Coordinates of C-alpha atoms in Angstrom, one line a residue:
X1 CA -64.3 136.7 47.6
X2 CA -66.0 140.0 45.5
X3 CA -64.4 143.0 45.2
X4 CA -64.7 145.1 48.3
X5 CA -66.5 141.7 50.2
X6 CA -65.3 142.0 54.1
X7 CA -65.0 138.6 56.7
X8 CA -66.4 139.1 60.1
X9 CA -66.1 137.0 63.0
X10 CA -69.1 135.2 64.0
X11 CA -70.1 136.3 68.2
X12 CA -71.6 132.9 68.6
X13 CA -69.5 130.3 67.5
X14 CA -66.6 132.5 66.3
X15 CA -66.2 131.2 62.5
X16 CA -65.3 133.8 60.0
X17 CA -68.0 134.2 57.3
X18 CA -68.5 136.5 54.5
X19 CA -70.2 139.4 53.9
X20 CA -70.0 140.1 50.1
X21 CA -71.3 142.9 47.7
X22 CA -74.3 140.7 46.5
X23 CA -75.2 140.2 50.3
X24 CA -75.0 144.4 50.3
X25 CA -76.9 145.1 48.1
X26 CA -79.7 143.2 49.5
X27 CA -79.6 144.6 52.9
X28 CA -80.0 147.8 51.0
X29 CA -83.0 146.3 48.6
X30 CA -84.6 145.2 52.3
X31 CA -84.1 148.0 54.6
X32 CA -87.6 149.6 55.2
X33 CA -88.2 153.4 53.9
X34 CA -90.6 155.1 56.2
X35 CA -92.2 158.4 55.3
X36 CA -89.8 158.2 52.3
X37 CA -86.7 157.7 54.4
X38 CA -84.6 154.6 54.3
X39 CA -83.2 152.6 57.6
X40 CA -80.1 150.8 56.4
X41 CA -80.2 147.4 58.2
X42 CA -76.5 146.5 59.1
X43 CA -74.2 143.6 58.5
X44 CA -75.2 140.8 60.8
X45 CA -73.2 139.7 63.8
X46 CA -73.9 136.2 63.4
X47 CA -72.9 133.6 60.3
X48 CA -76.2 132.1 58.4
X49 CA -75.8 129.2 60.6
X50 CA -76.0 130.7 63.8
X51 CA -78.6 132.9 62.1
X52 CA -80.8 130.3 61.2
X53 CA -80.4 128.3 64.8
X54 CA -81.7 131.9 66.0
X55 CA -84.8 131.7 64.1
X56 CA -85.4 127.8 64.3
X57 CA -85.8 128.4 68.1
X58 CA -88.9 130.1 67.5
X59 CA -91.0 127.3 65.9
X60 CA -92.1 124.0 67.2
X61 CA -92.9 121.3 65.3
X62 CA -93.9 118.7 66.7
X63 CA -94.5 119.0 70.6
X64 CA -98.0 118.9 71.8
X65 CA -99.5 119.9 75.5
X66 CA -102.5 120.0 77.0
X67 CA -104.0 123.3 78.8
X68 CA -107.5 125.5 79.2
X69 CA -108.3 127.9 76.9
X70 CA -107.7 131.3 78.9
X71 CA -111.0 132.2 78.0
X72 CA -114.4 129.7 78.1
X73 CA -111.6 126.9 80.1
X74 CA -112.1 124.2 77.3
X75 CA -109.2 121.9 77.6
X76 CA -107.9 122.0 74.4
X77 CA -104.1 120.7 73.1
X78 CA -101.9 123.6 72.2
X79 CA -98.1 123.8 70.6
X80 CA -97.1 125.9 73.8
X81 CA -95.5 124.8 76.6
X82 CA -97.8 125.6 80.6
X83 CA -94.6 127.6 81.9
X84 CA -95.6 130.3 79.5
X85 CA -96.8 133.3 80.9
X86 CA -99.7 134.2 78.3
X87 CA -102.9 132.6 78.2
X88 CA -104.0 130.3 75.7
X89 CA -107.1 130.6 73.2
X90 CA -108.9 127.9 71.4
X91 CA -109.5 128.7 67.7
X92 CA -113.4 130.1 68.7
X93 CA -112.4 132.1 71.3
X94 CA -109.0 133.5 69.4
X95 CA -111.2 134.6 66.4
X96 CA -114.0 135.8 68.3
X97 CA -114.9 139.4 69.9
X98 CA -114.7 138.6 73.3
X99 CA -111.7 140.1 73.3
X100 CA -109.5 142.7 71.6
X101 CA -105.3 142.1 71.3
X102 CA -105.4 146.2 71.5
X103 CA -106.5 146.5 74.9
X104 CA -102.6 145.2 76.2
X105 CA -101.3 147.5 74.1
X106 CA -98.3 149.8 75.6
X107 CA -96.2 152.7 75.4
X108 CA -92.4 152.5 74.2
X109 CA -90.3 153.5 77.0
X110 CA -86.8 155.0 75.6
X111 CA -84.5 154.6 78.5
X112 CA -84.7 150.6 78.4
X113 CA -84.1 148.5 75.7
X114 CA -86.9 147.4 72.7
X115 CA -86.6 143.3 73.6
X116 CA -87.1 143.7 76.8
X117 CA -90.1 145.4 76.6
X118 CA -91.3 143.2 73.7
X119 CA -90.8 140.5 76.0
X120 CA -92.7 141.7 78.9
X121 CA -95.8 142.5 76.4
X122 CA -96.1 139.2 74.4
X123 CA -96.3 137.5 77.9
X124 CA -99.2 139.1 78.8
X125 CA -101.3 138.8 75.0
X126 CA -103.4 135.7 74.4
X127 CA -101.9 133.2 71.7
X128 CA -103.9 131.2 69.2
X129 CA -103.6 127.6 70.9
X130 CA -101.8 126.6 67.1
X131 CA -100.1 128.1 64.3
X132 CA -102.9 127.1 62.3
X133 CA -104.9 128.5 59.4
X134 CA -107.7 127.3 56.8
X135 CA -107.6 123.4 57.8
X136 CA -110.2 121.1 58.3
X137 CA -110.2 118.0 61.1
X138 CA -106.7 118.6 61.5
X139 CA -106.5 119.9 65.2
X140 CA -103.1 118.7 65.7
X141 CA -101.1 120.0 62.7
X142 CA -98.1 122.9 63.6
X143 CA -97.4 126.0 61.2
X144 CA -99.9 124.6 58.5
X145 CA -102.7 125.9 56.4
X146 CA -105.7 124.2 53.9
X147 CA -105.5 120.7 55.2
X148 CA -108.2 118.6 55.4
X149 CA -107.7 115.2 58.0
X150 CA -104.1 116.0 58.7
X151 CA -103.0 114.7 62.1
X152 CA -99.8 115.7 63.6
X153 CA -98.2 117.1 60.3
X154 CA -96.0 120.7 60.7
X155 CA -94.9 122.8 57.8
X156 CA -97.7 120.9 55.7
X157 CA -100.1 122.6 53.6
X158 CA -102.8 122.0 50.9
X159 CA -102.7 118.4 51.9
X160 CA -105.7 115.7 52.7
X161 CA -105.6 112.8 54.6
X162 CA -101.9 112.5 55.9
X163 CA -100.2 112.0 59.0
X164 CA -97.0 112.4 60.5
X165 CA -95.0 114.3 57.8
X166 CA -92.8 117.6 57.8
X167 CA -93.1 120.3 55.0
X168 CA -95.0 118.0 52.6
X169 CA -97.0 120.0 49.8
X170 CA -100.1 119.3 48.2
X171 CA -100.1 115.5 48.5
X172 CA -102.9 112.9 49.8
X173 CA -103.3 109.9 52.2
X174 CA -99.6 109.4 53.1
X175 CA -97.4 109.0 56.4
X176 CA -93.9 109.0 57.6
X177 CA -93.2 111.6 55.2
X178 CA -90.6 114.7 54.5
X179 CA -90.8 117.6 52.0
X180 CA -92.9 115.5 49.6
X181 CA -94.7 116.5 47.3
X182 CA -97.5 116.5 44.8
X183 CA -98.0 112.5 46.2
X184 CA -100.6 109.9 46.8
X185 CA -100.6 106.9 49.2
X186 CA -97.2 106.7 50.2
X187 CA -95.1 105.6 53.5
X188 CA -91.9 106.6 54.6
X189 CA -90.8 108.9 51.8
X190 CA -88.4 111.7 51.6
X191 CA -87.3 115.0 49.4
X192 CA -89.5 113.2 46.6
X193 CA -92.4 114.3 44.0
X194 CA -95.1 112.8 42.4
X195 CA -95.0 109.6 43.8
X196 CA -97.9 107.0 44.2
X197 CA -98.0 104.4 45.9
X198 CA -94.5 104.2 47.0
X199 CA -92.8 103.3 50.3
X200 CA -89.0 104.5 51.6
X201 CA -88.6 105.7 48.5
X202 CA -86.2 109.4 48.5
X203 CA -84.6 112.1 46.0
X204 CA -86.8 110.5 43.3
X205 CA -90.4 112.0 40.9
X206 CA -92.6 110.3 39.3
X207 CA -92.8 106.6 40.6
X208 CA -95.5 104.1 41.2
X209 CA -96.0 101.2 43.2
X210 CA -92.4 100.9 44.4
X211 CA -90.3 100.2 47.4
X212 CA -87.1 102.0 48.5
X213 CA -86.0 104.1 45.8
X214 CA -83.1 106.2 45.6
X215 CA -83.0 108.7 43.1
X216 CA -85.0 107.3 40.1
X217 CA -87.2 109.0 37.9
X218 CA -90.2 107.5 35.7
X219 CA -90.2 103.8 37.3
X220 CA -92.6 101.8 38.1
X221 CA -92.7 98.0 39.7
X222 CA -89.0 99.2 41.1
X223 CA -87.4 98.2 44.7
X224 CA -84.4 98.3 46.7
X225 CA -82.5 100.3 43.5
X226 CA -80.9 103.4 43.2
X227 CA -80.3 105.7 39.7
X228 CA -82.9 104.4 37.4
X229 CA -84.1 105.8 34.8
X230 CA -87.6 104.5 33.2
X231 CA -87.4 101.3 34.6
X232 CA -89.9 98.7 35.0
X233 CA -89.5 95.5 37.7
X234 CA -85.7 96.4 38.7
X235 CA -85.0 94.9 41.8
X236 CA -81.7 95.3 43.8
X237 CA -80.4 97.4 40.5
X238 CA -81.1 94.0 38.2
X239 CA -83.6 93.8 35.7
X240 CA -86.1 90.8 36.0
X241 CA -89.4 89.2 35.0
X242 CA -92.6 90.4 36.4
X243 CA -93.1 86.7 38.0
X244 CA -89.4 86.8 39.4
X245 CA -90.0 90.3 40.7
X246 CA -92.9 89.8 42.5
X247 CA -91.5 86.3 44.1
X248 CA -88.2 88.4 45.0
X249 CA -89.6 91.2 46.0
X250 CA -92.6 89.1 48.3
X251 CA -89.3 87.6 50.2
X252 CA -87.4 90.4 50.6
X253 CA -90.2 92.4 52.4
X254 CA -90.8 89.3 54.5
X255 CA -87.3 89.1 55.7
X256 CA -86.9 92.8 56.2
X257 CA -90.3 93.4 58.1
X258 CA -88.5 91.6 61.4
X259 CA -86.8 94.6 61.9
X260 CA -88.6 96.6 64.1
X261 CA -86.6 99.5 62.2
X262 CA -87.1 98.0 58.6
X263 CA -88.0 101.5 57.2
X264 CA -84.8 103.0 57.9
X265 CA -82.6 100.0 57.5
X266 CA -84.3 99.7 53.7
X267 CA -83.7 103.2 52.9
X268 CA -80.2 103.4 54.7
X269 CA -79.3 100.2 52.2
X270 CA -80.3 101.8 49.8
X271 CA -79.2 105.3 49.7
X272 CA -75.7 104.0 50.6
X273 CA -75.3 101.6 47.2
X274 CA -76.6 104.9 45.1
X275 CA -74.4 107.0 43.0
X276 CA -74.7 111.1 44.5
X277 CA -74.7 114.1 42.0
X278 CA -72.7 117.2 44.2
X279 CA -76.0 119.0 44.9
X280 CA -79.9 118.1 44.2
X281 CA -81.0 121.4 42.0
X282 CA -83.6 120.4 39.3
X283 CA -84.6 123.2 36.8
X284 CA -82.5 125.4 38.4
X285 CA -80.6 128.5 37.6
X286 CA -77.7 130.3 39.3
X287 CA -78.4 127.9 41.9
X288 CA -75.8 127.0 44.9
X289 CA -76.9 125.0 48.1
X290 CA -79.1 121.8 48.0
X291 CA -82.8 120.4 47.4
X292 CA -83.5 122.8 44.8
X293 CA -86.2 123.3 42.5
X294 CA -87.7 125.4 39.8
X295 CA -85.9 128.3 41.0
X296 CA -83.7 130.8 39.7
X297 CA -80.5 132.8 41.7
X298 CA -80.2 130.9 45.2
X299 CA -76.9 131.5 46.9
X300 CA -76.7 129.3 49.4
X301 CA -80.2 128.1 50.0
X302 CA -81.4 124.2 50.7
X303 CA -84.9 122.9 50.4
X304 CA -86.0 125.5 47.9
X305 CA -89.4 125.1 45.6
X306 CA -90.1 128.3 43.1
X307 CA -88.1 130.8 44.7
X308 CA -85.8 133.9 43.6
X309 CA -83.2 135.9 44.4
X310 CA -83.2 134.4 47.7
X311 CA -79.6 134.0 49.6
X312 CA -78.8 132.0 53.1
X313 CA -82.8 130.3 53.1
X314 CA -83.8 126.9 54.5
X315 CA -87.1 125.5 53.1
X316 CA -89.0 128.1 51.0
X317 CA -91.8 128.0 48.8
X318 CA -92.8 130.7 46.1
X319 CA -90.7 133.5 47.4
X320 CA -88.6 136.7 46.0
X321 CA -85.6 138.8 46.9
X322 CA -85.4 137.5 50.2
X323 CA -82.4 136.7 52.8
X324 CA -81.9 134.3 55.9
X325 CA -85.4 132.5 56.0
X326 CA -86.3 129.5 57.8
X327 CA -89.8 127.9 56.8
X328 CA -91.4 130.7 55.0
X329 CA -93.5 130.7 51.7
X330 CA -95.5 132.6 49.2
X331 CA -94.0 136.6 49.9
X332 CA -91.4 138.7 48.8
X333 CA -88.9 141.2 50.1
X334 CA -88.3 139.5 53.5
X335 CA -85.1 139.5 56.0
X336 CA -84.8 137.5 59.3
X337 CA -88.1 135.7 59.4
X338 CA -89.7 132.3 60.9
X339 CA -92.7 130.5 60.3
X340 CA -95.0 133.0 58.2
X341 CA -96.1 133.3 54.4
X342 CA -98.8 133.9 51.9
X343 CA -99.2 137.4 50.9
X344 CA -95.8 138.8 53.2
X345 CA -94.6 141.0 51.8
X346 CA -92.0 143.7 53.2
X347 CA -91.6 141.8 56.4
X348 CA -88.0 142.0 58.6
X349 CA -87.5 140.0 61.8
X350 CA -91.1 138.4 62.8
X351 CA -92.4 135.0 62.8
X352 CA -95.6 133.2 62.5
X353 CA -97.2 135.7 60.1
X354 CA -99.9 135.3 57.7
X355 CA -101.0 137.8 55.3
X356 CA -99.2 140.5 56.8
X357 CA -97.1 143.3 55.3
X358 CA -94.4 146.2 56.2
X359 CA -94.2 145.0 59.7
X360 CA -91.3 144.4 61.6
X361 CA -90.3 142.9 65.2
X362 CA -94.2 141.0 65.0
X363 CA -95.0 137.1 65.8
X364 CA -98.4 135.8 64.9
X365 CA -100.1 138.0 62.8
X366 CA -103.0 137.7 60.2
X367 CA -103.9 140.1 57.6
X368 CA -102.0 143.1 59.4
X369 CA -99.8 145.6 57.9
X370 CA -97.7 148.6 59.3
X371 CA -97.4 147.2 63.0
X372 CA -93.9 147.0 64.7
X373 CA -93.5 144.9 67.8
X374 CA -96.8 143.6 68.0
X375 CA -98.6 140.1 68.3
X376 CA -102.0 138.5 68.0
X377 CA -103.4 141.2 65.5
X378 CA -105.9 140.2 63.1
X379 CA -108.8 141.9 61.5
X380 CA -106.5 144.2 59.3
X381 CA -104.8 146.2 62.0
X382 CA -102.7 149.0 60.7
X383 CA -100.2 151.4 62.6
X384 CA -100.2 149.7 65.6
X385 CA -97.1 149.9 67.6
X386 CA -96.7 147.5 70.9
X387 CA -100.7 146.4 69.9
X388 CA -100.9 150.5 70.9
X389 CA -103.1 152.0 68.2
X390 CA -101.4 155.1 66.5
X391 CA -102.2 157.3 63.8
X392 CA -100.1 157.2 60.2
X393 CA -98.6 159.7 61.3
X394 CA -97.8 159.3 64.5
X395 CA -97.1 155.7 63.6
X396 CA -94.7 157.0 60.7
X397 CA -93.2 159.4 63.4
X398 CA -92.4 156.5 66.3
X399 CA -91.0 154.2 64.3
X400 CA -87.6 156.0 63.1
X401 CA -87.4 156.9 66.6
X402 CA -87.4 153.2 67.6
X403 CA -84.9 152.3 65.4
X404 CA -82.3 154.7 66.5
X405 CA -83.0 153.7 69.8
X406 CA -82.1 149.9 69.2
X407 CA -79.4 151.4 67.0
X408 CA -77.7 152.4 70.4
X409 CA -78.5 149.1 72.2
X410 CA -77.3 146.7 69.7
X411 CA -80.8 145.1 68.8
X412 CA -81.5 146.9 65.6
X413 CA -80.8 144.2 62.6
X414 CA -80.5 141.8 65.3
X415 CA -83.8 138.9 65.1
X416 CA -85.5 138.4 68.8
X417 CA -83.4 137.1 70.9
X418 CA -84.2 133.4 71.9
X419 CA -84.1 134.0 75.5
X420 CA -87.5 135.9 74.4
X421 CA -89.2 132.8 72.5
X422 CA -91.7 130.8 73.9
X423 CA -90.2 127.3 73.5
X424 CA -87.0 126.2 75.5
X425 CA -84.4 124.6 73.4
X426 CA -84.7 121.0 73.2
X427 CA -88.3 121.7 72.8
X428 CA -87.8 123.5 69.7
X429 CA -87.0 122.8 66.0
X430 CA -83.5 123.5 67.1
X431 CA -83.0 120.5 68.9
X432 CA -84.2 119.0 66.3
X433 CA -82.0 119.4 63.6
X434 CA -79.1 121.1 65.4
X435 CA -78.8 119.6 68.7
X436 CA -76.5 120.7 71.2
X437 CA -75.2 120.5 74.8
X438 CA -77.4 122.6 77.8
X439 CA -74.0 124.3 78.3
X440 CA -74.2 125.5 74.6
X441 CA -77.3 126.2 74.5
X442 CA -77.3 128.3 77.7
X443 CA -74.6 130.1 76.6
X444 CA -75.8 131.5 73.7
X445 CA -79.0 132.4 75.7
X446 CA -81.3 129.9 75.0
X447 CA -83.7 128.4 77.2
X448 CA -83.7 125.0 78.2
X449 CA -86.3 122.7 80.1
X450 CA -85.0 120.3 82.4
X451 CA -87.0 117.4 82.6
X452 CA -87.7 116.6 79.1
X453 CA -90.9 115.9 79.4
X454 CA -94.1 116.8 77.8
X455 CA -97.7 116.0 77.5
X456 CA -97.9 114.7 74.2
X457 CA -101.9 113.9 73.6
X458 CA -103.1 111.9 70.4
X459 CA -106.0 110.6 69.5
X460 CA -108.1 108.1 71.4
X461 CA -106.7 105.0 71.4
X462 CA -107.8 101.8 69.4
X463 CA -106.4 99.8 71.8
X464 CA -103.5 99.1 74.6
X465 CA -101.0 101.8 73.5
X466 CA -97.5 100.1 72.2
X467 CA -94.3 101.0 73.5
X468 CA -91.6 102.5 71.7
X469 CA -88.4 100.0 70.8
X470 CA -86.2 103.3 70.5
X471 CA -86.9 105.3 73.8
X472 CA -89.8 103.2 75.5
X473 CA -92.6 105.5 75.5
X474 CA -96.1 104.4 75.0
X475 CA -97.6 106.0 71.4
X476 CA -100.8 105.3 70.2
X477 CA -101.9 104.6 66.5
X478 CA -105.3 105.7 64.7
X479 CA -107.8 104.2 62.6
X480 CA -106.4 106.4 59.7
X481 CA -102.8 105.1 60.2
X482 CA -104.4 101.5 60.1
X483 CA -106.1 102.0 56.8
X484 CA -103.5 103.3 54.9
X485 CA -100.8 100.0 56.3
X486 CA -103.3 97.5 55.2
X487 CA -103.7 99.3 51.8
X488 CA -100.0 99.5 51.2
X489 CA -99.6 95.9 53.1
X490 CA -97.3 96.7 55.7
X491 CA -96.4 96.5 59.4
X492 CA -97.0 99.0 62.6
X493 CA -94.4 101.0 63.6
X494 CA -92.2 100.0 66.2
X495 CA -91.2 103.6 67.2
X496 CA -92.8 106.7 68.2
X497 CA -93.7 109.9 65.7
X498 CA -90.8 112.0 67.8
X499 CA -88.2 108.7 67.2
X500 CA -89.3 108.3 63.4
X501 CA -88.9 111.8 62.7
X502 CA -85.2 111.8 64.5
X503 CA -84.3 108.8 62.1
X504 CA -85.7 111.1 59.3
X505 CA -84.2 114.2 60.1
X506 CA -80.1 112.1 60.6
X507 CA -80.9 110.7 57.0
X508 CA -81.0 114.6 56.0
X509 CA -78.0 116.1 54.1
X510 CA -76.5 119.0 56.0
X511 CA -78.0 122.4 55.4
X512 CA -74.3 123.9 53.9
X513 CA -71.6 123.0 51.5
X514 CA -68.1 122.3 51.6
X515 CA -65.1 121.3 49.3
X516 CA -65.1 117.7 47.9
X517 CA -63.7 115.7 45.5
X518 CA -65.5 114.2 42.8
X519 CA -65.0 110.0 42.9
X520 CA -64.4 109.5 39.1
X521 CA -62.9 112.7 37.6
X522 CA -61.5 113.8 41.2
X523 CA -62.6 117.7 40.7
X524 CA -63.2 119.6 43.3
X525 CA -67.1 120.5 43.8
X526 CA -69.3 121.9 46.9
X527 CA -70.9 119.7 48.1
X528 CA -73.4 118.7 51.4
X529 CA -71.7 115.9 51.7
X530 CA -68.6 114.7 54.0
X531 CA -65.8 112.2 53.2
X532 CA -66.6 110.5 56.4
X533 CA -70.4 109.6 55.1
X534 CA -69.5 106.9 53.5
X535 CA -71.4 107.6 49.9
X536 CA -69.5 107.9 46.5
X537 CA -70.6 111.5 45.5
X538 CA -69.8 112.6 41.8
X539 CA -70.2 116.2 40.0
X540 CA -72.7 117.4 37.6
X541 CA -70.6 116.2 34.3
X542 CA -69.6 112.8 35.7
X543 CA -73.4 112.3 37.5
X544 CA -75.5 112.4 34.2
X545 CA -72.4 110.5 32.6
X546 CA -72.9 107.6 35.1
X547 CA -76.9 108.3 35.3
X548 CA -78.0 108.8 31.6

């Protein structure tokens, strides 16, 4: 513990956590300075944890329904759920001027508190029918921007011609896949880069035509092997003849493809026979937490690609001197924020911005800056204040005033409050990765939806829809899925997108660290890993030992 570093009590789930000097001095970096004043935001209430379940309950990645647009009553298939209150607008309507996001705007009222009167507005402003910016026939990707033929992807972005995948960057004609990236024509891949032709391969760069790889680097002809290292026809850790290889290999897939689950059940093998370094960080510096690369000073951060200075982040891309983000990229100098990237800059407690900067207490924004509780702007807006036009003046006048009002109700340095977001629970990335019991969750004032159910739509069907072997929906599969199985010679799936991406997501190391002990030299390291997971985890010295 730093000198002069305090514990605090967590008001959700009462752990003690830490708030040191470092994490000080970058609440004082990220405070906003209006008209040359600084507003100090204050220690948080919550550990990261329960800070980032906060935020994850604002973005939905993979639930579909279908509705009217609000506006020309085009049925159209939107990430928001009907028992919302504000209408939805397709993308031609949304971006057109039929209609102006100013006209809800309203007055601050200082004897109630700020979230309630945030809440009341963003019911009543349209919403874009999809976090969705810059793509091209991809109608049903989530919280993605420049794809071109993406279908149900979220978190995805300069991709082309991939489907079903989460957080996967720059990669082409894929499925099944999770933060991937810079990859071609691959199935059923995970926290990998520049891979071709690969299938269930994970934690592993620069392989070709292979199958079920666990952390191996520069192989090619390689299956069912873990830890190699420039390797050529390897199978099941042995080194063979091309001619045995291919026989083995042929056999192998032919036995496993009877399992309706054979992707997982390959890659489960697999990843349990490998040796595990502490933490993933490649080319990293100052680095603590997990899944890190190229990046320099992460405290505590976990699927990480060019970042800096960053502390208590979950997946980030080409960021700076930032603090407790959850899916954000390409900005700098943001606290508390959800969903949003390119060109942020100066951004504290928002979500599902684009190209916005200096604004604060804002969801879905484009190309904004200087707006406080706002949503839907686009067009460069600037001083807007509950979508109320304002002066800078005015605007630089209002805001301070805010903030010591929410100083007095407990909400300043607080993000929105979930009972405020638009998705219930378990129909949020919360349930996702974190799920937990409807007593929980409505005690910490979530929303929950009681049936479970959603309409999900896909594309048109080829033929009779399958069922799925896990929870016995029907799915349907596309001509594009069919393409890319022939060309990499394998079967269907057996399961639904939602039950593929919940055998994904348990195959996930945790998002935190605790105290282990090394299997050969028995140090103790931090580590995402548990004694109870059944892996033999090593530290940095003894891992390139074994490895190299």
């Amino acid at each position: 513990m730093g000198y002069n570093a305090a514990m605090k009590q967590c008001r959700w789930c009462d752990t003690g956590f830490e708030v040191s000097d470092e994490d000080r001095r970058m609440y004082e970096k990220l405070s906003p300075v209006i008209a040359g004043v600084r507003y100090d935001i204050p220690e948080p209430t919550l550990c990261p944890p329960c800070r980032h379940l906060r935020r994850i309950a604002w973005r939905n990645e993979h639930f579909l329904y279908k509705r009217a647009c609000g506006l020309c009553a085009k049925s159209i298939v939107t990430m928001y759920p009907p028992e919302n209150k504000f209408p939805i607008y397709c993308a031609e309507c949304f971006w057109s001027d039929r209609w102006d996001a100013l006209s809800y705007g309203a007055s601050v009222d200082f004897s109630r508190p700020i979230f309630e009167q945030i809440n009341e507005l963003w019911s009543r402003v349209p919403q874009l029918w999809m976090f969705s910016t810059n793509n091209v026939n991809s109608d049903y990707a989530l919280n993605c921007i420049y794809n071109k033929n993406c279908y149900l992807t979220s978190g995805a972005d300069f991709n082309e011609d991939c489907m079903y995948g989460i957080n996967t960057q720059r990669s082409k004609n894929s499925s099944d896949h999770y933060l991937i990236y810079d990859s071609e024509l691959c199935y059923g891949c995970m926290n990998s880069s520049r891979l071709y032709s690969c299938v269930g391969c994970q934690e592993s760069e620069s392989c070709t035509d292979s199958w079920f790889l666990y952390d191996c680097k520069n192989v090619r002809n390689c299956a069912f092997s873990s830890n190699l290292r420039n390797k050529q026809y390897v199978i099941f850790n042995e080194q063979i003849s091309k001619e045995d290889y291919e026989k083995k290999l042929d056999e192998t897939l032919k036995n496993l493809f009877r399992d309706p689950s054979w992707l997982f059940t390959g890659m489960i093998d697999v990843m349990k026979k490998a040796v595990h370094r502490e933490s993933l960080i490649i080319n990293g510096e100052n680095c603590t937490g997990d899944n890190i690369r190229n990046s320099k000073n992460q405290f505590m951060c976990f699927d990480a690609e060019d970042a800096e200075d960053c502390r208590y982040c979950i997946f980030i891309l080409d960021v700076k001197d930032c603090m407790d983000l959850s899916a954000v990229g390409w900005g700098e100098l943001m606290y508390e924020m959800i969903s949003s990237g390119r060109e942020t800059r100066n951004d504290l407690f928002c979500g599902t911005i684009l190209a916005g900067q200096d604004l604060m207490y804002c969801r879905a924004i484009w190309n904004s800056k200087n707006c406080f509780g706002s949503t839907s702007l686009t067009n460069h807006k600037e001083y807007v204040i509950f979508n109320k036009q304002y002066s800078k003046e005015e605007y630089e006048k209002l805001v301070p005033r805010i903030i010591e009002h929410m100083r007095k109700t407990g909400e300043w340095g607080e993000f929105m409050p979930p009972a405020i977001s638009p998705f219930e629970y378990n129909r949020s990335m919360g349930a996702d990765y974190i799920p937990l019991p409807k007593e929980e969750v409505l005690r910490r004032g979530f929303k929950w939806h009681e049936s479970g159910e959603q309409e999900i739509s896909h594309a048109q069907k080829l033929s009779e829809s399958p069922k799925c072997v896990t929870c016995g929906r029907e799915f349907r599969i596309i001509a594009q899925e069919l393409e890319l199985y022939a060309k990499l010679k394998i079967p269907s799936p057996k399961n639904c997108w939602p039950c593929r991406l919940q055998s994904m997501i348990k195959m996930k190391k945790r998002y935190s660290l605790k105290a282990g002990i090394c299997s050969e030299c028995k140090k103790v390291m931090q580590t995402p890993y548990e004694q109870g997971d059944g892996v033999k985890v090593l530290c940095e010295r003894c891992y390139l030992l074994k490895v190299y």
